[in-house]
Coordinates of C-alpha atoms in Angstrom, one line a residue:
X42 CA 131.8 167.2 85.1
X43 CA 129.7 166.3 88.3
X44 CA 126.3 165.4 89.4
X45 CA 124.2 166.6 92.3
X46 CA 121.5 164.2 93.5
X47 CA 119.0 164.9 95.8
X48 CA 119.1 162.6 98.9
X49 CA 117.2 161.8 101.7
X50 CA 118.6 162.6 105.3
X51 CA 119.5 166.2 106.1
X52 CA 122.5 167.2 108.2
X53 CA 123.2 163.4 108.8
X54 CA 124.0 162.7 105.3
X55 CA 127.3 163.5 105.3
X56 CA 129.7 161.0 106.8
X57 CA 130.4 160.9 110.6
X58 CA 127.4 163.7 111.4
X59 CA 124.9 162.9 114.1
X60 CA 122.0 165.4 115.1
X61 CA 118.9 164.7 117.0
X62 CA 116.5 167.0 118.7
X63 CA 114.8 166.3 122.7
X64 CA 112.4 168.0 124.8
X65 CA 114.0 170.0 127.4
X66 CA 111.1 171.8 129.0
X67 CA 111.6 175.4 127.0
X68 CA 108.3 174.2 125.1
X69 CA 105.0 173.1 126.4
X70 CA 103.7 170.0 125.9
X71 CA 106.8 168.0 125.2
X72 CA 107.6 170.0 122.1
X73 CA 111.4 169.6 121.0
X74 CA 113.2 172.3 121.5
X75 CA 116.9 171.7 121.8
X76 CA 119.1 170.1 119.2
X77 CA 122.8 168.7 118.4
X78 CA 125.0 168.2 115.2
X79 CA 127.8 166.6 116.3
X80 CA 131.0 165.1 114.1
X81 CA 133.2 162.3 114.8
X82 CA 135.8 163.9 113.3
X83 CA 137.0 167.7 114.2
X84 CA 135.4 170.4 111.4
X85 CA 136.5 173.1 109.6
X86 CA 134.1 176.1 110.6
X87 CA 133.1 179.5 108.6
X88 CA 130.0 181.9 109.3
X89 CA 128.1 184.4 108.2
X90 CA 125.6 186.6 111.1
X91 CA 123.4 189.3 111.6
X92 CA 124.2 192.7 110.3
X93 CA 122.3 193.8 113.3
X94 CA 124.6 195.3 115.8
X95 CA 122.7 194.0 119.2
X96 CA 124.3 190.6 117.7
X97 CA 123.0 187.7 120.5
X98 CA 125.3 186.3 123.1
X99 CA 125.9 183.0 121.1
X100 CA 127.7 185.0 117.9
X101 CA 129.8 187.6 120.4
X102 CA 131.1 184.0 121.9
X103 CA 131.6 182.3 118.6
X104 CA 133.9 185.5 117.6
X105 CA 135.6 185.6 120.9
X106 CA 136.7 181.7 120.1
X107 CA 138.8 182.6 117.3
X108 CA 140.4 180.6 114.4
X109 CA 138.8 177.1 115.3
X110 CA 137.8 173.9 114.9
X111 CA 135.0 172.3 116.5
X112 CA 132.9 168.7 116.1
X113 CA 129.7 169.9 118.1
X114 CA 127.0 172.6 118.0
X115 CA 124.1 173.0 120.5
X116 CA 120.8 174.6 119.2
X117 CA 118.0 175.8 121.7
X118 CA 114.6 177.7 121.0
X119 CA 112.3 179.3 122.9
X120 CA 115.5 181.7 124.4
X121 CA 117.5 184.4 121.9
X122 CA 120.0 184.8 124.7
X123 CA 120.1 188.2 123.2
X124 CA 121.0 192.0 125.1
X125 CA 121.8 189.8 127.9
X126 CA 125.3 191.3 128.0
X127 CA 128.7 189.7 129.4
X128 CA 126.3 187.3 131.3
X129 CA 124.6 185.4 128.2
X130 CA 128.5 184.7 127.4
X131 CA 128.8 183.4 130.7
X132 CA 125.6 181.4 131.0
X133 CA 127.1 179.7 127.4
X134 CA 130.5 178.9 128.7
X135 CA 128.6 177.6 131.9
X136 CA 126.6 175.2 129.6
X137 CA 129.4 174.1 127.3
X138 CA 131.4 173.4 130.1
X139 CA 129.1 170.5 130.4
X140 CA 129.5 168.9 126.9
X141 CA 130.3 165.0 126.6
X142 CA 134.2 164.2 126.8
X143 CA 133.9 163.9 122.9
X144 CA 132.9 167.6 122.0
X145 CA 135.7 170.0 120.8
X146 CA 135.6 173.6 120.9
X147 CA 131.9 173.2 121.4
X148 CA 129.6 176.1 119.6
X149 CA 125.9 177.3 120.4
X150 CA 123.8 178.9 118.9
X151 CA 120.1 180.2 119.7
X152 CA 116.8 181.2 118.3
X153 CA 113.8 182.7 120.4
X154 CA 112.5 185.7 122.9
X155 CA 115.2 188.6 123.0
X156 CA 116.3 190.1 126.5
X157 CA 115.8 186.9 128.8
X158 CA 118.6 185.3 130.4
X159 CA 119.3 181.5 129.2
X160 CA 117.4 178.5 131.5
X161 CA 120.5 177.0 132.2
X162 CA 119.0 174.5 134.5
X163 CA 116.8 173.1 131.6
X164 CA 119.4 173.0 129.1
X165 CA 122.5 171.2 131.0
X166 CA 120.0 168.9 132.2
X167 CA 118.8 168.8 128.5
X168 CA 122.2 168.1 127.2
X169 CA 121.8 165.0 129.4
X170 CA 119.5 163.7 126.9
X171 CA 121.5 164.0 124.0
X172 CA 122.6 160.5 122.0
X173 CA 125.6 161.5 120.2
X174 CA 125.1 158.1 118.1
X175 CA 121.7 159.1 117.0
X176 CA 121.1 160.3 113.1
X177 CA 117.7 161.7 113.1
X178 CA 117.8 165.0 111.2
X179 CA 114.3 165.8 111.1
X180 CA 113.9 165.8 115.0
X181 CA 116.7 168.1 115.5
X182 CA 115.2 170.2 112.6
X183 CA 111.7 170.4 114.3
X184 CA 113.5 171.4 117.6
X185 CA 114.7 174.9 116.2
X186 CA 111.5 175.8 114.7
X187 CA 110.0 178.7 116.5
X188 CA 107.2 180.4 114.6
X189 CA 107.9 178.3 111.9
X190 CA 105.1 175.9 110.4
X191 CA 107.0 173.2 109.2
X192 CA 110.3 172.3 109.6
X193 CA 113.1 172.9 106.9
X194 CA 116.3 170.0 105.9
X195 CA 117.6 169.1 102.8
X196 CA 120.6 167.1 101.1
X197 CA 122.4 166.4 97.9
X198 CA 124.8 163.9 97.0
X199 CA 127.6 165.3 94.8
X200 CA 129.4 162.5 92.8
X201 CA 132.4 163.8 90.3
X202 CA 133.7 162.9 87.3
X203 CA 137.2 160.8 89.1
X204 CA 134.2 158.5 90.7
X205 CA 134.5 160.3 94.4
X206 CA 131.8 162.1 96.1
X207 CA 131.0 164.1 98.7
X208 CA 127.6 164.7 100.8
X209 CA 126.2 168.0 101.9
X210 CA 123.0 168.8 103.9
X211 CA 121.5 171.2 106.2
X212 CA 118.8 172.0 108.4
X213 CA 117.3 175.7 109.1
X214 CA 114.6 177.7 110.7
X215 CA 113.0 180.7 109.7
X216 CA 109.8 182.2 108.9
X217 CA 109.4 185.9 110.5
X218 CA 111.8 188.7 111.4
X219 CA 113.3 188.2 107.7
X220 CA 114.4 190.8 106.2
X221 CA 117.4 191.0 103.4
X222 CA 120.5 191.2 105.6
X223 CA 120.1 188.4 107.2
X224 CA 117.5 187.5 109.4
X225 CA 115.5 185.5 112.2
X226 CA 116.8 182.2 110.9
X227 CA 119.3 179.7 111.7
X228 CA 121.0 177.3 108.9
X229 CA 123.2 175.0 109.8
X230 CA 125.2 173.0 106.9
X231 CA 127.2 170.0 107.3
X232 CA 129.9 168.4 104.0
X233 CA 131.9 165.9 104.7
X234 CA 134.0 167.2 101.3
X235 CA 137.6 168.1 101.7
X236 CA 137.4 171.6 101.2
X237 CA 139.5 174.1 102.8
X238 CA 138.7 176.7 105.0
X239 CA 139.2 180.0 102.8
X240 CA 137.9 178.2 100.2
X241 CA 134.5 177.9 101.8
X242 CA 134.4 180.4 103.6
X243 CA 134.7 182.6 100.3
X244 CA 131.6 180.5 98.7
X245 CA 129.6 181.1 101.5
X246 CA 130.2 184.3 100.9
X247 CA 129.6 184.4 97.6
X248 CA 126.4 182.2 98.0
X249 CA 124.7 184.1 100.7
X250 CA 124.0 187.3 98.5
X251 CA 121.3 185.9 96.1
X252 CA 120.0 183.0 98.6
X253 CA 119.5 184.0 102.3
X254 CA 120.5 187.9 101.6
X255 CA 117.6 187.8 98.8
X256 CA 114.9 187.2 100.7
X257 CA 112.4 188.9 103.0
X258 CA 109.3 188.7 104.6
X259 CA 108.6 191.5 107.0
X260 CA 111.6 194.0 106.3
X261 CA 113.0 193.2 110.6
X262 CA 116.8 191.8 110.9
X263 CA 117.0 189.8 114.0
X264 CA 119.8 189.7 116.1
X265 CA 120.6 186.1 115.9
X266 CA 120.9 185.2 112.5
X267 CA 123.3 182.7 111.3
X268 CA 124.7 180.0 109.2
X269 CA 127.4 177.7 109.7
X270 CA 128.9 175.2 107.9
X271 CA 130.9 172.3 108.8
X272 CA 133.2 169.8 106.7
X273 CA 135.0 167.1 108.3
X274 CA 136.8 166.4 105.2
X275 CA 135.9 162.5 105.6
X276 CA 134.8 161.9 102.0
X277 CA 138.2 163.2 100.8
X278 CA 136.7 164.7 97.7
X279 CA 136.0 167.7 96.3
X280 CA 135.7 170.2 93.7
X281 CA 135.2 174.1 94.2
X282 CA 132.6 174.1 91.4
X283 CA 131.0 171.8 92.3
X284 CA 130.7 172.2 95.7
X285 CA 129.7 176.0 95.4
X286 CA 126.9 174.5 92.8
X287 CA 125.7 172.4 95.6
X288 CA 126.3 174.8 98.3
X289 CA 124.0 177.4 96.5
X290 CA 121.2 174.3 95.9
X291 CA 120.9 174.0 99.4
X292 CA 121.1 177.4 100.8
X293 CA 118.7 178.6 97.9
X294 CA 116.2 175.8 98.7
X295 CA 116.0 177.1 102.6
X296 CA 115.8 180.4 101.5
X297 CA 112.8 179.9 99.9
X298 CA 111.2 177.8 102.4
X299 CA 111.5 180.6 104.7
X300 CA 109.7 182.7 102.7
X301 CA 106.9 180.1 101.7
X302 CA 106.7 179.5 105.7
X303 CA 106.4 183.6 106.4
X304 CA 103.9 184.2 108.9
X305 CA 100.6 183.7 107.6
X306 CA 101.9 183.8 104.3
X307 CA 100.0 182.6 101.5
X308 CA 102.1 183.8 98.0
X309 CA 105.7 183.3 97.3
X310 CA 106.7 185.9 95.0
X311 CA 109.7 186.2 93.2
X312 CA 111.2 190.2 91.5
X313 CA 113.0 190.0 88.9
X314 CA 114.6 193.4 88.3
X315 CA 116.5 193.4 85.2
X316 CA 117.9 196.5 82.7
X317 CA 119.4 198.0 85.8
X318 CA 122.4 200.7 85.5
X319 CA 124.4 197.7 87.3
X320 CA 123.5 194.8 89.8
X321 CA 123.9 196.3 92.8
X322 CA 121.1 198.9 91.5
X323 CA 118.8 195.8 90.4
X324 CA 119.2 194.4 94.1
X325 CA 118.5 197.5 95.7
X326 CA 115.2 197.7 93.0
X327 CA 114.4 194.1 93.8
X328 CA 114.7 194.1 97.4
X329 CA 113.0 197.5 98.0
X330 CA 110.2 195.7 96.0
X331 CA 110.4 192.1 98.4
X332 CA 110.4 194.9 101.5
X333 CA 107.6 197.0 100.8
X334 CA 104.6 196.4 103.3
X335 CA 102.1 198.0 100.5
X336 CA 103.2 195.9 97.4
X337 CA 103.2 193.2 100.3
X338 CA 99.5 193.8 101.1
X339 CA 98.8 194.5 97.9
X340 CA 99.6 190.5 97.1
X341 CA 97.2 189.6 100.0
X342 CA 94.5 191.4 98.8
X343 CA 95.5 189.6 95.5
X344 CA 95.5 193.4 94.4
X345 CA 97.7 194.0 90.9
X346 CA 98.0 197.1 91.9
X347 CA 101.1 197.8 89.6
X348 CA 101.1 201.6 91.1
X349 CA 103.1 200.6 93.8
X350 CA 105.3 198.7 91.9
X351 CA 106.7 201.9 90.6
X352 CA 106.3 203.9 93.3
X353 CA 108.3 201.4 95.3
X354 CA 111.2 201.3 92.5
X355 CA 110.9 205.2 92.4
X356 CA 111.4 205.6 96.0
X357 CA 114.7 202.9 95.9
X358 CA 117.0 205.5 95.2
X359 CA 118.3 203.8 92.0
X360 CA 118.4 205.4 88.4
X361 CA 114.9 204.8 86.5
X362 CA 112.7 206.6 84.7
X363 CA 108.5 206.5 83.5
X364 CA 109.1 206.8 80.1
X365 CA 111.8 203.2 80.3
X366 CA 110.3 201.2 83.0
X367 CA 108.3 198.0 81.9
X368 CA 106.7 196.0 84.3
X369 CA 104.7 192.2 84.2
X370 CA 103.1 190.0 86.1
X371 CA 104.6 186.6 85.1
X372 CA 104.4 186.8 81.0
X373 CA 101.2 189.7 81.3
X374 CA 103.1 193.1 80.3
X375 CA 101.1 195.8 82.2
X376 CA 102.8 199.0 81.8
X377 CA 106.0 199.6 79.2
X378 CA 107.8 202.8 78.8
X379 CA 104.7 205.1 79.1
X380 CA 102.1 203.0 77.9
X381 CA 99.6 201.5 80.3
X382 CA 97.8 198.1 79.2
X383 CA 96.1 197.5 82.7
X384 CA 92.6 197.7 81.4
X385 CA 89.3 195.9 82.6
X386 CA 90.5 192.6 80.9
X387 CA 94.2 193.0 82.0
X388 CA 93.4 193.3 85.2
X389 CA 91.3 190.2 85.7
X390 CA 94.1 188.5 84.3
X391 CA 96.6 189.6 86.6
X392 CA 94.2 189.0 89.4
X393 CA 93.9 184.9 88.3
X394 CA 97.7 185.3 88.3
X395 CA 98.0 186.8 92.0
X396 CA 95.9 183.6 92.9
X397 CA 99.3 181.6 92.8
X398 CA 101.1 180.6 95.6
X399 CA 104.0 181.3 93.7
X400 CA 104.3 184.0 90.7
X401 CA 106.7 186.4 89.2
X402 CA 106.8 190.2 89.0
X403 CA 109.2 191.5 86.7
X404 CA 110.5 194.9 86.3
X405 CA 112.9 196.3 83.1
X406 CA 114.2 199.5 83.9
X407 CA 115.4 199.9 80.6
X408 CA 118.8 201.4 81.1
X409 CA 121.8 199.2 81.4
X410 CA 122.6 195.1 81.9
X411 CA 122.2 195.3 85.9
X412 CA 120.1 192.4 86.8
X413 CA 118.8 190.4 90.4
X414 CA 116.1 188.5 91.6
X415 CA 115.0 188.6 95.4
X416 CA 112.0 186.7 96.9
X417 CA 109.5 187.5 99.5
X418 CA 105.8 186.8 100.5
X419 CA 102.3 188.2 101.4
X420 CA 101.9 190.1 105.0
X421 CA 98.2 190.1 106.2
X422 CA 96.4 189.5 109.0
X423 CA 98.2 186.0 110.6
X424 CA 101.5 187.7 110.7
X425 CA 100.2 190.5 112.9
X426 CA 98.3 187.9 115.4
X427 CA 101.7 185.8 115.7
X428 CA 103.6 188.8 116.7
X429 CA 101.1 190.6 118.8
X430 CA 101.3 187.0 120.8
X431 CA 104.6 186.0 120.1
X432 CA 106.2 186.8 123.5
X433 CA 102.7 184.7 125.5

């Protein structure tokens, strides 16, 4: 048996991680915009990126580096370093050459305009800055926002049934270009349990399908999108379910503050596809459904329009049929295996329901035990007047 407890003080949480974020001049007005985790201790590493396959100059390097381990990331925004070709690899090792004598195998990573060579100037001078004694996790999660509207961190204390515990926290950014494989956000995870490698590597795995692979706000993969995680092994604890429990806690937490935090978004909506020939055919259902720019204006007009529901499942490519298809809006059943109950009444209902920041649409395709929920927001009118500007 174990217990995970919610605790106060993101990626810092975990024994011998510091993080901090500084102004380095990539932002106006003495926004933050650069960031550090660093360990005292050297970490075990494992990643998950982009499917995209213009992958940014900071995940090329990170692959080039090989079997690993490292005590220090750098974070900037405002720069993607992205289609900048064998020179964003060399403006990185030109900036990492410049790390404090304590950083190992140093790793950067970066979040911002694709296509425009790295300020190095800024940033070595910005490394300057950094206090490697400093744990202020909110600061360094503020400094890799970019479109985001608030910043994202959480933490959980895992204590197990022997009497040890471990820590695990995180901080991330992410609010447009999210799409389910991946997307324009950054999460970086720090656990001070004694896990090994494989071992975590295969949870993240594992994890990533129904948290950060589950969600999407505008249908766009970005080219920088990653997670990390880091254990230093200091707490000397662990246990793999627990630690996947916890792992899953916090990567489904920032997953869904990404999609809260979607540009101009004003509904989180969950799809609940279940009665699927299989789950790989539910996620396909679900995530065509979280992709769809009708059903997603559809929620902005507060529309039930259950039509595209459907349509959208229909045009998913998995097996379903009219006559077994049932779908709801949270417990309000509006169409079930031919008959429709949207009437007058039903309608102003579902309308009260749409109203929600946060709701349910459920779909039974009435055919096998495939099941999979996936998560994703509202587009109007915000999202297109942050992108049209994004790059001014």
């Amino acid at each position: 048996m174990y217990n995970i407890v919610y605790s106060q003080g993101g990626v810092c949480l975990s024994s011998g991680f510091f993080a901090s974020g500084i102004h380095a001049g990539l932002k106006k007005e003495g926004a933050l915009d650069m960031a550090f985790i660093y360990s005292e201790d050297e970490c075990e590493v494992v990643s998950v990126f982009t499917t995209n396959k213009m992958c940014a100059a900071p995940i090329r390097h990170f692959r080039a580096m090989g079997d690993v381990k490292t005590n220090f990331i750098v974070i900037n925004s405002k720069n993607a370093n992205a289609m900048t070709g064998q020179a964003g690899i060399d403006d990185i090792k030109e900036v990492l050459s410049t790390c404090d004598a304590r950083v190992k195998n140093p790793i950067m990573s970066s979040t911002g305009v694709i296509g425009v060579r790295l300020p190095k100037a800024k940033i070595i001078d910005g490394m300057k800055l950094f206090d490697l004694t400093k744990r202020d996790s909110a600061s360094a999660s503020k400094a890799i926002m970019t479109t985001d509207t608030f910043p994202k961190e959480i933490a959980f204390k895992v204590m197990l049934e022997d009497g040890s515990s471990f820590n695990i926290g995180a901080i991330a950014k992410g609010a447009g270009m999210i799409n389910p494989a991946m997307a324009t956000m950054l999460c970086f995870i720090t656990t001070d349990a004694k896990v090994s490698k494989s071992e975590m590597q295969e949870t993240l795995d594992e994890v990533v399908k129904t948290t950060f692979n589950a969600i999407s706000v505008d249908g766009d993969t970005s080219t920088n999108d990653t997670v990390f995680v880091l254990a230093n092994g200091r707490s000397g604890a662990y246990d793999k379910e627990a630690f996947k429990e916890a792992l899953f806690k916090v990567m489904h937490f920032l997953a869904l503050e990404m999609v809260r935090d979607g540009e101009g978004a004003t509904k989180l909506v969950t799809y609940k596809v279940t009665g699927a020939k299989d789950d790989r055919e539910a996620e396909i259902a679900a995530k065509a459904l979280s992709d769809s720019l009708l059903v997603k204006t559809a929620l902005f007009g507060e529309d039930p329009n259950w039509g595209r529901i459907a349509s959208t499942i229909g045009a998913s490519g998995v097996e379903a049929y009219e006559e077994k298809l049932k779908i709801s809006f949270d417990n309000l059943c509006v169409y079930d295996s031919g008959t429709i109950y949207f009437d007058a009444e039903m309608e102003k209902k579902c309308a009260v329901i749409m109203q929600h920041q946060k709701f349910t649409i459920s779909c039974d395709l009435g055919i096998g035990e495939g099941s999979f929920k996936a998560y994703g927001c509202d587009l109007g009118h915000e999202y297109v007047k942050i992108n049209a500007d994004y790059r001014t």
